[in-house]
Amino acid sequence: MFGRSKLKSWNKLDSLYGRFKKTQMKDLFAADEKRAEKYTIQFENLLLDYSKNRIDDKIMAALFDLARERDVSGRIKAMFSGEKINKTENRAVLHVALRHQENTPIYVDGRDVMPKIREVLGRIKDFSEAVRLGKFTGYTGKKLTNIVNIGIGGSDLGPCMATEALRPYWAKDIKCYFISNIDGTACAEVLHKVDPETTLFIVASKTFTTIETLTNARTCRKWLVDALGEHAVSKHFIALSTNKSEVEKFGINPDNMFEFWDFVGGRYSMWSAIGMIIAIAVGYENFERMLQGANAMDKHFATADLEHNIPVILALLGIWYNNFYGIHRYCVIPYDQYLKYLPSYLQQLDMESNGKSVSLDNKPVNYATGPALFGGAGTDVQHSFFQLLHQGTEIVPVDFIIPAISHNEIGNHQQILISNVLAQSEALMHGKTVAEAVLELEKSGKSKEEVEALKKYKSFSGNRPSNTIVVKKLDPYTLGMLVAMYEHKVYVQGVIWNINSFDQFGVELGKKLALNILPEIEGTAFGVEHDSSTTSLINYIKKIRK
Ligand code: G6Q
């Protein structure tokens, strides 16, 4: 693929960076009163203002040229048409098919996948409604009101994030829990809270071989059987998986299994059967609205030209900082309590997809790929890591997300929340010069010496980039749009970096490594060769556990 120098647009961006790197955004705003208008784009009720970035028309034009040179449009078509773009696993990547709303076929290996998808969606609808209406009950006839999702990674983060995001839509008598970690505490803390007669366990695992999920599921199964007997299992356990034989082996009736397929990546699976807990919590109609919102974003992504394509614009801005400014960090701050798990979800989506260093041509890459992503809900995080965002030596581009209307319009809470998010992006961009700090200190009555002593500490370099994404209200449709927007952004970046965003061999390594050491910890294997650190840690912990 391309060394940097092989792409004309890349070289152009390199030289633009050289000339532009010292430019201050506040000067760009001062020079062009239409800047905000020019760099704002709206799709339905989602508005992206990307004017507080270190960009101008020339840079944007070169970034769009880069997208053209890397054939982003062609690669978008390839994904939507079911081409096997996950090359290392020889798989199509069709999470978009899960939310496809038109009555048109989508083919994988010459077979239309839509009938199967619709059949499973129909089963999710029937089952979630039956649970919500108390028609599918527990073994003793009681309504299932505690819903426990057992899964990890992609089988946890999406459903957990979306279920929390849509909390205002939950059925009043239903409570949702998530068990992901192998740490026994995760299981124990949930099992303390629920009653076997009213608890439904959803075992969510694409492969049905993941040690954390299977161990947690076994523990919960035993807890249930101890309380209600073996016969109760079929009324309290369902499975979401691609692996029927492992589901059967585990002891879950295949009638209680909801299928999905290998063209759905784990971190892209909340739209599939993996979203069962979402459908039970908020009702199938709302689950469907979420799919429709995602589908609207899919259509925008597939049809809008590059210059008016929200995921493409977000992707290119990320590339600009990562590959030209050398900023390999990135932050997402939703100003919405219900979106508090969005940063963890995006962390997996982005870092698992684009944390790669071998190109699709099987060569080591010689440029930076996926950045490290972190975040948290505002305003909370303003009181933790925002210090570094404002005055640290590291520049961190931020995505701010804010709904204009809250589900909980209490007093002036939402107005304060909105003021905070806007003030933060303004402050990050504008900064405060030493002269401004001096003026402020003088006004507050500080002595000359005090002003002198404090002025540098109280100044802010500014010129720190951010995007602001405003939605009307966080409803299921909007959530779908928002998540799909990020999925596609990540894909576009993967295309530009020429990497496969859809495998995860690093995650799989972790799954294998733990299995190597387990027999030693359990005391059934001895003398296995490790480095001296690992050996002594194994011995030390074993000694304490005795
Ligand atoms: C996601 C990854 C990974 C996966 C978990 C759980 O894209 O593949 O996070 O989701 O390792 O795997 P299972 O669903 O197979 O249990």
Coordinates of C-alpha atoms and ligand atoms in Angstrom, one line a residue:
M1 CA 0.0 0.0 0.0
F2 CA 1.1 3.5 0.3
G3 CA 4.2 4.7 2.1
R4 CA 3.2 8.2 3.0
S5 CA 5.0 9.6 0.0
K6 CA 3.1 7.5 -2.5
L7 CA -0.1 9.5 -2.1
K8 CA -0.3 12.9 -3.6
S9 CA -2.9 14.1 -1.1
W10 CA -0.8 12.8 1.8
N11 CA 2.2 14.9 0.6
K12 CA -0.1 17.9 0.1
L13 CA -1.4 17.5 3.7
D14 CA 2.2 17.2 4.9
S15 CA 3.1 20.5 3.4
L16 CA -0.2 22.2 4.5
Y17 CA 0.6 21.1 8.0
G18 CA 4.0 22.7 7.8
R19 CA 2.4 26.0 6.9
F20 CA -0.6 25.7 9.1
K21 CA 0.7 24.2 12.4
K22 CA 1.0 27.5 14.2
T23 CA -2.3 29.0 13.0
Q24 CA -4.7 29.9 15.8
M25 CA -8.3 28.9 15.5
K26 CA -9.4 32.1 17.1
D27 CA -7.8 34.1 14.3
L28 CA -9.6 31.9 11.8
F29 CA -12.9 32.7 13.6
A30 CA -12.1 36.4 13.7
A31 CA -11.2 36.4 10.0
D32 CA -14.4 34.6 8.8
E33 CA -17.7 35.3 10.4
K34 CA -19.2 32.4 8.4
R35 CA -16.7 29.8 9.7
A36 CA -19.2 28.1 12.0
E37 CA -21.8 28.0 9.3
K38 CA -19.3 26.6 6.8
Y39 CA -18.1 23.8 9.0
T40 CA -21.5 22.7 10.4
I41 CA -23.4 19.9 8.9
Q42 CA -26.8 18.6 9.9
F43 CA -28.4 15.2 9.2
E44 CA -32.0 14.9 10.5
N45 CA -31.8 15.9 14.2
L46 CA -28.1 15.4 14.5
L47 CA -25.9 18.5 14.0
L48 CA -22.1 18.4 13.8
D49 CA -20.2 21.6 14.3
Y50 CA -16.6 20.9 13.4
S51 CA -15.5 24.5 13.1
K52 CA -13.4 24.4 16.2
N53 CA -10.8 22.3 14.4
R54 CA -7.4 23.3 13.1
I55 CA -8.6 23.3 9.5
D56 CA -9.3 25.6 6.6
D57 CA -10.8 25.0 3.1
K58 CA -7.4 23.9 1.7
I59 CA -6.9 21.3 4.4
M60 CA -10.4 20.0 4.1
A61 CA -10.1 19.8 0.3
A62 CA -6.8 17.8 0.7
L63 CA -8.4 15.5 3.3
F64 CA -11.3 14.8 0.9
D65 CA -8.7 14.1 -1.8
L66 CA -7.1 11.7 0.5
A67 CA -10.4 9.9 0.9
R68 CA -10.8 9.8 -2.9
E69 CA -7.3 8.6 -3.4
R70 CA -8.0 5.8 -0.9
D71 CA -11.2 5.0 -2.7
V72 CA -13.4 5.5 0.4
S73 CA -16.6 5.6 -1.7
G74 CA -15.6 2.3 -3.3
R75 CA -14.9 0.7 0.0
I76 CA -18.2 1.9 1.4
K77 CA -19.9 0.2 -1.5
A78 CA -17.9 -2.9 -0.9
M79 CA -19.1 -3.2 2.7
F80 CA -22.7 -2.6 1.9
S81 CA -22.7 -5.1 -0.9
G82 CA -21.4 -8.0 1.3
E83 CA -17.9 -8.2 -0.2
K84 CA -15.6 -10.1 2.1
I85 CA -13.8 -7.0 3.4
N86 CA -12.7 -8.8 6.6
K87 CA -9.8 -10.3 4.6
T88 CA -7.9 -12.0 7.4
E89 CA -11.0 -14.0 8.5
N90 CA -12.5 -14.2 5.0
R91 CA -15.8 -12.7 6.1
A92 CA -18.3 -10.2 4.9
V93 CA -19.0 -7.3 7.4
L94 CA -22.7 -6.7 7.4
H95 CA -23.9 -5.1 10.6
V96 CA -25.7 -2.8 8.2
A97 CA -27.9 -5.7 7.1
L98 CA -29.2 -6.1 10.7
R99 CA -30.9 -2.7 10.4
H100 CA -31.7 -2.8 6.7
Q101 CA -35.2 -1.5 6.3
E102 CA -36.0 -1.8 2.6
N103 CA -37.4 -4.9 1.1
T104 CA -34.3 -5.6 -1.0
P105 CA -31.9 -8.5 -0.7
I106 CA -28.3 -8.4 0.6
Y107 CA -26.2 -11.2 -0.6
V108 CA -23.3 -13.1 1.1
D109 CA -21.9 -15.9 -1.0
G110 CA -24.8 -15.6 -3.4
R111 CA -27.4 -16.1 -0.7
D112 CA -29.8 -13.4 0.5
V113 CA -29.2 -12.9 4.3
M114 CA -32.3 -10.8 4.9
P115 CA -34.9 -13.6 5.3
K116 CA -32.9 -15.1 8.2
I117 CA -32.3 -11.7 9.8
R118 CA -36.0 -10.9 9.6
E119 CA -36.9 -14.3 11.0
V120 CA -34.6 -13.8 14.1
L121 CA -35.9 -10.2 14.5
G122 CA -39.4 -11.7 14.6
R123 CA -38.3 -14.1 17.3
I124 CA -36.7 -11.4 19.3
K125 CA -40.0 -9.4 19.0
D126 CA -42.1 -12.4 20.1
F127 CA -39.8 -13.4 23.0
S128 CA -39.2 -9.9 24.3
E129 CA -43.0 -9.1 24.2
A130 CA -43.8 -12.4 25.9
V131 CA -41.3 -11.6 28.7
R132 CA -42.6 -8.1 29.1
L133 CA -46.2 -9.2 29.1
G134 CA -45.6 -12.0 31.6
K135 CA -46.6 -14.6 29.0
F136 CA -43.2 -16.3 29.1
T137 CA -42.7 -16.8 32.8
G138 CA -40.2 -18.4 35.1
Y139 CA -40.5 -22.1 36.2
T140 CA -42.8 -21.3 39.1
G141 CA -45.1 -19.1 36.9
K142 CA -43.8 -15.8 38.2
K143 CA -43.1 -12.9 35.8
L144 CA -39.4 -12.5 34.8
T145 CA -38.5 -9.1 35.9
N146 CA -34.8 -9.4 36.5
I147 CA -32.9 -9.7 33.3
V148 CA -29.3 -10.6 33.5
N149 CA -27.0 -10.4 30.4
I150 CA -23.9 -12.6 30.7
G151 CA -21.4 -11.7 28.1
I152 CA -18.1 -9.9 27.6
G153 CA -16.5 -7.5 25.1
G154 CA -18.8 -7.1 22.2
S155 CA -21.4 -9.3 23.8
D156 CA -21.6 -6.9 26.8
L157 CA -20.5 -3.3 26.0
G158 CA -23.0 -2.6 23.2
P159 CA -26.1 -4.0 25.0
C160 CA -25.0 -2.5 28.3
M161 CA -24.3 1.0 26.8
A162 CA -27.6 1.0 24.8
T163 CA -29.7 -0.4 27.7
E164 CA -28.4 2.4 30.0
A165 CA -28.8 5.0 27.3
L166 CA -32.5 4.2 26.9
R167 CA -33.3 3.9 30.6
P168 CA -36.2 6.3 30.4
Y169 CA -37.9 3.8 28.1
W170 CA -37.6 0.8 30.4
A171 CA -40.7 -1.1 31.5
K172 CA -41.4 0.0 35.0
D173 CA -41.2 -3.5 36.6
I174 CA -38.0 -4.6 34.8
K175 CA -34.5 -4.4 36.1
C176 CA -31.4 -5.1 34.0
Y177 CA -28.0 -6.4 35.1
F178 CA -24.8 -7.2 33.3
I179 CA -22.2 -9.8 34.3
S180 CA -19.1 -9.6 32.2
N181 CA -15.9 -9.9 34.3
I182 CA -14.6 -13.3 35.4
D183 CA -13.9 -11.8 38.8
G184 CA -16.4 -13.7 41.0
T185 CA -17.5 -10.4 42.4
A186 CA -19.3 -9.6 39.2
C187 CA -21.5 -12.7 39.6
A188 CA -21.9 -12.5 43.3
E189 CA -23.0 -8.9 43.3
V190 CA -25.8 -9.6 40.8
L191 CA -26.9 -12.9 42.4
H192 CA -27.2 -11.1 45.8
K193 CA -29.8 -8.8 44.2
V194 CA -32.0 -11.1 42.2
D195 CA -34.5 -13.8 43.0
P196 CA -34.2 -17.1 41.0
E197 CA -38.0 -17.3 40.4
T198 CA -38.1 -14.0 38.6
T199 CA -34.7 -14.0 36.9
L200 CA -33.9 -14.5 33.2
F201 CA -30.3 -15.2 32.3
I202 CA -29.3 -14.3 28.8
V203 CA -26.0 -15.9 27.8
A204 CA -24.6 -13.8 25.1
S205 CA -21.5 -15.2 23.3
K206 CA -20.8 -15.2 19.6
T207 CA -18.4 -18.2 19.8
F208 CA -19.9 -19.7 23.0
T209 CA -16.3 -20.6 24.0
T210 CA -15.3 -17.5 25.9
I211 CA -14.1 -18.6 29.3
E212 CA -15.4 -15.6 31.2
T213 CA -18.9 -15.9 29.9
L214 CA -19.1 -19.7 30.2
T215 CA -17.8 -19.7 33.7
N216 CA -20.2 -17.0 34.7
A217 CA -23.0 -18.8 33.0
R218 CA -22.2 -22.0 34.8
T219 CA -22.1 -20.3 38.1
C220 CA -25.5 -18.7 37.5
R221 CA -26.9 -22.0 36.2
K222 CA -25.8 -23.8 39.4
W223 CA -27.3 -21.0 41.5
L224 CA -30.6 -21.4 39.7
V225 CA -30.6 -25.3 39.7
D226 CA -29.8 -25.2 43.5
A227 CA -32.8 -23.1 44.0
L228 CA -35.3 -24.4 41.5
G229 CA -34.0 -27.7 40.1
E230 CA -32.7 -28.8 36.7
H231 CA -36.1 -28.5 35.1
A232 CA -36.1 -24.8 35.6
V233 CA -33.2 -24.1 33.3
S234 CA -35.3 -23.9 30.1
K235 CA -37.5 -21.2 31.6
H236 CA -34.6 -19.1 32.9
F237 CA -31.8 -19.4 30.4
I238 CA -31.6 -18.3 26.8
A239 CA -28.5 -18.1 24.5
L240 CA -27.5 -15.6 21.9
S241 CA -24.9 -17.1 19.7
T242 CA -23.6 -18.2 16.3
N243 CA -22.6 -21.6 17.7
K244 CA -25.5 -24.0 18.0
S245 CA -23.5 -27.1 19.0
E246 CA -21.7 -25.3 21.9
V247 CA -25.0 -23.9 23.1
E248 CA -26.5 -27.4 23.2
K249 CA -23.3 -28.8 24.8
F250 CA -23.7 -26.2 27.5
G251 CA -27.2 -27.4 28.3
I252 CA -29.4 -24.7 26.8
N253 CA -32.3 -25.9 24.7
P254 CA -31.7 -24.8 21.0
D255 CA -35.3 -23.6 21.0
N256 CA -34.1 -21.0 23.5
M257 CA -31.3 -19.9 21.2
F258 CA -31.3 -16.7 19.1
E259 CA -29.0 -16.9 16.3
F260 CA -26.7 -14.4 14.5
W261 CA -23.9 -14.9 12.0
D262 CA -20.2 -14.6 11.4
F263 CA -20.7 -11.5 9.2
V264 CA -21.6 -9.7 12.4
G265 CA -18.5 -8.7 14.4
G266 CA -18.7 -8.9 18.2
R267 CA -18.3 -5.1 18.6
Y268 CA -20.9 -4.5 15.9
S269 CA -23.5 -6.9 17.3
M270 CA -25.9 -4.9 19.5
W271 CA -28.2 -4.7 16.5
S272 CA -28.5 -8.5 16.3
A273 CA -29.9 -11.0 18.8
I274 CA -27.1 -9.7 21.1
G275 CA -29.5 -6.7 21.6
M276 CA -32.1 -9.0 23.3
I277 CA -31.8 -7.3 26.7
I278 CA -32.4 -3.9 25.0
A279 CA -35.6 -5.2 23.4
I280 CA -36.8 -6.6 26.7
A281 CA -36.0 -3.5 28.6
V282 CA -37.4 -0.9 26.3
G283 CA -39.8 -2.9 24.2
Y284 CA -39.4 -4.2 20.6
E285 CA -40.8 -1.1 19.1
N286 CA -38.1 1.0 20.6
F287 CA -35.5 -1.5 19.7
E288 CA -36.8 -1.2 16.1
R289 CA -36.6 2.6 16.3
M290 CA -32.9 2.2 17.2
L291 CA -32.4 0.0 14.2
Q292 CA -34.2 2.6 12.0
G293 CA -32.0 5.4 13.3
A294 CA -28.9 3.4 12.5
N295 CA -30.3 2.6 9.1
A296 CA -30.9 6.3 8.4
M297 CA -27.2 7.0 9.2
D298 CA -26.2 4.0 7.0
K299 CA -28.1 5.5 4.1
H300 CA -26.5 8.9 4.7
F301 CA -23.1 7.3 4.8
A302 CA -23.7 5.2 1.7
T303 CA -25.2 8.0 -0.4
A304 CA -23.9 11.5 0.7
D305 CA -20.9 12.8 -1.2
L306 CA -17.7 12.8 0.8
E307 CA -17.9 16.6 1.5
H308 CA -21.3 16.2 3.1
N309 CA -20.8 12.9 4.8
I310 CA -20.7 13.1 8.6
P311 CA -18.8 9.8 9.4
V312 CA -16.3 10.7 6.6
I313 CA -15.7 14.2 7.9
L314 CA -15.2 12.9 11.5
A315 CA -12.8 10.2 10.2
L316 CA -10.7 12.7 8.2
L317 CA -10.4 15.1 11.1
G318 CA -9.1 12.3 13.2
I319 CA -6.6 11.4 10.5
W320 CA -5.4 15.0 10.3
Y321 CA -4.5 15.0 14.0
N322 CA -3.2 11.5 14.2
N323 CA -1.0 11.4 11.1
F324 CA 0.0 15.0 10.6
Y325 CA -0.1 16.6 14.1
G326 CA 1.2 13.4 15.7
I327 CA -1.6 13.5 18.2
H328 CA -2.5 9.9 19.1
R329 CA -5.2 10.5 21.7
Y330 CA -8.8 11.2 21.4
C331 CA -11.6 11.9 23.8
V332 CA -15.4 11.5 23.7
I333 CA -17.4 13.4 26.3
P334 CA -21.2 12.9 26.2
Y335 CA -23.0 15.5 28.3
D336 CA -25.7 13.1 29.1
Q337 CA -25.8 10.9 32.2
Y338 CA -27.6 8.1 30.2
L339 CA -24.6 8.0 27.8
K340 CA -22.1 7.4 30.5
Y341 CA -21.1 4.0 29.0
L342 CA -20.7 5.4 25.5
P343 CA -16.9 6.1 25.9
S344 CA -16.2 2.5 27.1
Y345 CA -18.3 1.2 24.2
L346 CA -16.4 3.5 21.7
Q347 CA -13.1 2.5 23.3
Q348 CA -13.7 -1.1 22.1
L349 CA -15.2 0.0 18.8
D350 CA -12.3 2.2 17.9
M351 CA -9.3 0.7 19.5
E352 CA -10.2 -3.0 18.8
S353 CA -11.0 -2.1 15.2
N354 CA -8.1 0.2 14.3
G355 CA -5.4 -0.9 16.8
K356 CA -3.5 -2.6 14.0
S357 CA 0.0 -2.4 12.7
V358 CA -0.1 -4.7 9.6
S359 CA -1.6 -3.4 6.4
L360 CA -4.1 -5.2 4.2
D361 CA -1.1 -5.9 1.9
N362 CA 0.5 -7.9 4.7
K363 CA 3.1 -5.3 5.4
P364 CA 4.0 -3.5 8.7
V365 CA 2.5 0.0 8.5
N366 CA 4.9 2.9 8.7
Y367 CA 2.4 5.4 10.0
A368 CA 0.2 5.8 13.0
T369 CA -3.1 4.0 13.1
G370 CA -5.9 4.0 15.7
P371 CA -5.5 6.5 18.6
A372 CA -6.0 5.8 22.2
L373 CA -9.6 6.8 23.1
F374 CA -10.9 7.7 26.5
G375 CA -13.8 9.7 27.9
G376 CA -16.6 9.9 30.4
A377 CA -19.8 11.8 31.1
G378 CA -19.8 15.6 31.4
T379 CA -19.8 17.5 33.7
D380 CA -18.3 14.9 36.0
V381 CA -15.1 14.6 33.9
Q382 CA -14.6 18.3 34.0
H383 CA -13.6 17.8 37.6
S384 CA -11.1 15.0 36.8
F385 CA -9.1 14.9 33.6
F386 CA -10.1 18.2 32.0
Q387 CA -7.2 19.9 33.7
L388 CA -4.9 18.1 31.3
L389 CA -7.2 18.9 28.3
H390 CA -6.9 22.6 29.1
Q391 CA -3.3 23.0 30.3
G392 CA -1.4 19.8 29.8
T393 CA 1.4 19.4 27.3
E394 CA -0.6 16.8 25.4
I395 CA -3.3 18.1 23.0
V396 CA -6.4 15.9 23.0
P397 CA -9.0 16.4 20.3
V398 CA -12.5 16.0 21.9
D399 CA -16.0 15.1 20.7
F400 CA -18.6 16.8 22.8
I401 CA -22.1 15.3 22.6
I402 CA -25.1 17.1 24.0
P403 CA -28.9 16.6 23.6
A404 CA -30.7 19.9 23.5
I405 CA -33.6 18.4 25.5
S406 CA -33.2 16.2 28.6
H407 CA -35.5 13.3 29.6
N408 CA -35.4 15.0 33.0
E409 CA -36.0 18.7 32.6
I410 CA -35.7 19.6 36.2
G411 CA -35.3 23.2 37.1
N412 CA -32.4 24.7 35.2
H413 CA -30.2 21.5 35.2
Q414 CA -30.2 21.1 31.5
Q415 CA -29.4 24.8 30.9
I416 CA -26.4 24.5 33.2
L417 CA -25.3 21.3 31.5
I418 CA -25.6 23.0 28.0
S419 CA -23.7 26.1 29.3
N420 CA -20.9 23.8 30.5
V421 CA -20.4 21.9 27.3
L422 CA -20.4 25.0 25.2
A423 CA -18.1 26.9 27.6
Q424 CA -15.7 24.0 27.5
S425 CA -15.3 23.8 23.8
E426 CA -15.1 27.6 23.6
A427 CA -12.4 27.7 26.3
L428 CA -10.4 24.9 24.7
M429 CA -10.4 26.7 21.4
H430 CA -9.9 30.3 22.6
G431 CA -7.6 29.8 25.6
K432 CA -6.5 32.8 27.6
T433 CA -3.5 34.9 26.8
V434 CA -1.2 36.0 29.6
A435 CA -2.4 39.6 29.0
E436 CA -6.0 38.4 29.4
A437 CA -5.0 36.6 32.6
V438 CA -3.3 39.7 33.9
L439 CA -6.4 41.8 33.3
E440 CA -8.6 39.3 35.1
L441 CA -6.3 39.1 38.1
E442 CA -6.1 42.9 38.3
K443 CA -9.9 43.1 38.2
S444 CA -10.1 40.6 41.0
G445 CA -8.0 43.0 43.2
K446 CA -4.7 41.1 43.2
S447 CA -1.6 43.0 44.0
K448 CA 1.1 43.6 41.4
E449 CA 3.3 40.8 42.9
E450 CA 0.4 38.4 43.0
V451 CA -0.5 39.1 39.4
E452 CA 3.1 38.6 38.4
A453 CA 3.3 35.3 40.4
L454 CA 0.1 33.9 39.0
K455 CA -0.3 35.2 35.4
K456 CA 1.4 32.2 33.7
Y457 CA -0.5 29.6 35.7
K458 CA -3.8 31.3 34.9
S459 CA -3.2 31.5 31.2
F460 CA -4.3 28.9 28.7
S461 CA -2.7 28.2 25.3
G462 CA -6.0 27.4 23.7
N463 CA -6.1 26.2 20.0
R464 CA -7.3 22.8 21.3
P465 CA -9.7 21.2 18.8
S466 CA -13.1 19.8 19.4
N467 CA -16.3 18.7 17.5
T468 CA -19.7 19.4 19.0
I469 CA -22.5 17.0 18.2
V470 CA -26.0 18.3 19.2
V471 CA -29.0 16.0 19.0
K472 CA -32.5 17.0 19.8
K473 CA -33.2 14.3 22.5
L474 CA -31.6 11.0 23.2
D475 CA -34.4 8.7 21.9
P476 CA -33.9 5.2 20.5
Y477 CA -33.7 6.5 16.9
T478 CA -31.1 9.1 17.8
L479 CA -29.0 6.6 19.7
G480 CA -29.0 4.3 16.6
M481 CA -27.9 7.2 14.4
L482 CA -25.1 8.2 16.8
V483 CA -23.7 4.7 17.2
A484 CA -23.8 4.0 13.5
M485 CA -22.1 7.3 12.9
Y486 CA -19.1 6.2 15.0
E487 CA -19.1 2.7 13.4
H488 CA -18.7 4.2 10.0
K489 CA -16.2 6.8 11.1
V490 CA -14.0 3.9 12.4
Y491 CA -14.4 2.1 9.1
V492 CA -13.3 5.1 7.0
Q493 CA -10.2 5.5 9.1
G494 CA -9.4 1.8 8.6
V495 CA -9.8 2.2 4.9
I496 CA -7.4 5.2 4.8
W497 CA -4.9 3.4 6.9
N498 CA -5.3 0.3 4.7
I499 CA -5.9 -2.0 7.7
N500 CA -8.6 -4.6 8.5
S501 CA -10.9 -3.0 11.1
F502 CA -12.8 -6.2 11.6
D503 CA -10.4 -8.7 13.1
Q504 CA -9.1 -8.8 16.7
F505 CA -6.2 -11.2 17.0
G506 CA -4.9 -9.3 20.0
V507 CA -8.0 -10.0 21.9
E508 CA -7.9 -13.7 21.0
L509 CA -4.3 -13.9 22.2
G510 CA -5.5 -12.9 25.7
K511 CA -8.1 -15.7 25.6
K512 CA -5.4 -18.3 24.9
L513 CA -2.7 -17.0 27.2
A514 CA -4.9 -17.2 30.3
L515 CA -5.7 -20.8 29.5
N516 CA -1.9 -21.6 29.5
I517 CA -1.4 -20.4 33.1
L518 CA -4.7 -21.6 34.6
P519 CA -3.5 -25.2 35.3
E520 CA -0.5 -23.9 37.2
I521 CA -2.7 -21.6 39.3
E522 CA -5.1 -24.6 39.9
G523 CA -2.2 -26.8 40.8
T524 CA -2.6 -29.3 38.1
A525 CA 0.5 -28.4 36.1
F526 CA 4.0 -27.6 37.4
G527 CA 7.4 -26.5 36.0
V528 CA 6.0 -24.8 32.9
E529 CA 8.6 -22.5 31.5
H530 CA 8.0 -18.7 31.8
D531 CA 10.1 -15.6 32.2
S532 CA 11.3 -15.3 35.8
S533 CA 8.9 -12.5 36.6
T534 CA 5.8 -14.6 35.6
T535 CA 7.2 -17.7 37.4
S536 CA 7.8 -15.8 40.7
L537 CA 4.4 -14.1 40.5
I538 CA 2.7 -17.5 40.0
N539 CA 4.5 -18.9 43.0
Y540 CA 4.0 -15.9 45.2
I541 CA 0.2 -15.8 44.6
K542 CA -0.1 -19.6 45.0
K543 CA 1.7 -19.4 48.3
I544 CA -0.7 -16.7 49.6
R545 CA -3.8 -18.6 48.4
K546 CA -2.7 -21.7 50.3
Ligands
G6Q1 C1 -15.4 -8.0 19.5 C2 -14.5 -9.0 20.0 C3 -14.6 -9.4 21.4 C4 -15.7 -10.4 21.7 C5 -15.6 -10.9 23.1 C6 -16.6 -11.9 23.4 O1 -15.5 -7.6 18.4 O2 -14.5 -10.1 19.2 O3 -14.8 -8.3 22.3 O4 -17.0 -9.8 21.5 O5 -14.3 -11.5 23.2 O6 -16.7 -13.0 22.5 P1 -17.9 -13.9 22.4 O7 -19.1 -13.1 22.1 O8 -17.5 -14.9 21.4 O9 -18.1 -14.5 23.8

